[in-house]
Amino acid sequence: MKKFLKKCALAVLLLILINVIAFFVLVAVNPMLNKVYECSHFKNKKYDLLVFGNSMTVDGIDCEYLAQQGIDSYNLATNGSHMCSSLLQLKAYLKNNQKPKTIIIGLPSATGQSLLNKVPYPNPLIDFFYEPNLENCVLNPPPVNLRWLYVESLKIIVSKAHRESKIVRGQWKSPKVIADDSTFKDKKTEFQYDNADFQEFLKICKDNGIQVIPIEMPGSNANRNSFPYTYPINLVDHSQLTLYNINNYEVSKNIIDAKTDWLAPDHLNKFGGAKLTAFVYENILKTKNQSND
């Protein structure tokens, strides 16, 4: 019996060791893992502007460009996130850091509900660092819980384009170019903004005096629409918030070059991200700052 228990204990220790090694391999290789780890440990930061969203926003909002314009900013958006994960990030940031003046929320309705899905789907990468617990750390370890990151890490090892990519102020900057050969079809799917996590996110910002700018991120030609560039979001307190629909085809076609600015379908490379962010700065942020002055 003692030999059996010793073997079991040895097997458990070996499993723990494998998981620890696997985790540190990921930390050493995967930039997104490093980003989320660092963000979860932010203390006493004083960013003027923060960015939230999922992968379209990770690629599309260039906080290095904004910093060069005098807006100290960081892109907290995380691949695969639902609004419930962004809400968790916001609460953690406000608890440990100085509140920002402005928050941009990148909405990916061009590709479906995703961020605002009525059924929340927590991001295991966010949960692993922001809500560490026995299940996340032991019962659901990295090789299982974060297995897609191993695929991404393998791409970094074998692909020159991935190796040349980097995360700067939270944005994934990739030089890779895949042309968008799709054609505009005026995608008419309307999306609702009554998601409970989204509304709670907006309320927290309002209660803290934080200006929120929701932006519909531009998708590929086939996923763009002809809805107005600006329209109101109704809030739970019956007030309204202006949303900027950069997924409007007439607006986005003057910003994004289909041949040079895409990393993958609906995801901008560093060239497209810089152009989109310059548009946001010139046409939204500067206008709002001037009106506040």
Coordinates of N, CA and C in Angstrom, one line a residue, residues 25 123 164 198 289:
V25 N 7.5 27.8 -20.2 CA 7.8 27.8 -21.7 C 6.9 28.8 -22.4
N123 N -13.0 34.3 -20.6 CA -11.7 34.0 -21.2 C -10.8 33.4 -20.2
E164 N 8.5 38.4 -36.4 CA 8.7 39.9 -36.5 C 7.5 40.7 -35.9
F198 N -21.8 44.6 -20.5 CA -21.5 45.9 -21.2 C -22.1 47.1 -20.5
N289 N -12.0 66.0 -26.9 CA -11.2 66.8 -26.0 C -11.4 68.3 -26.1

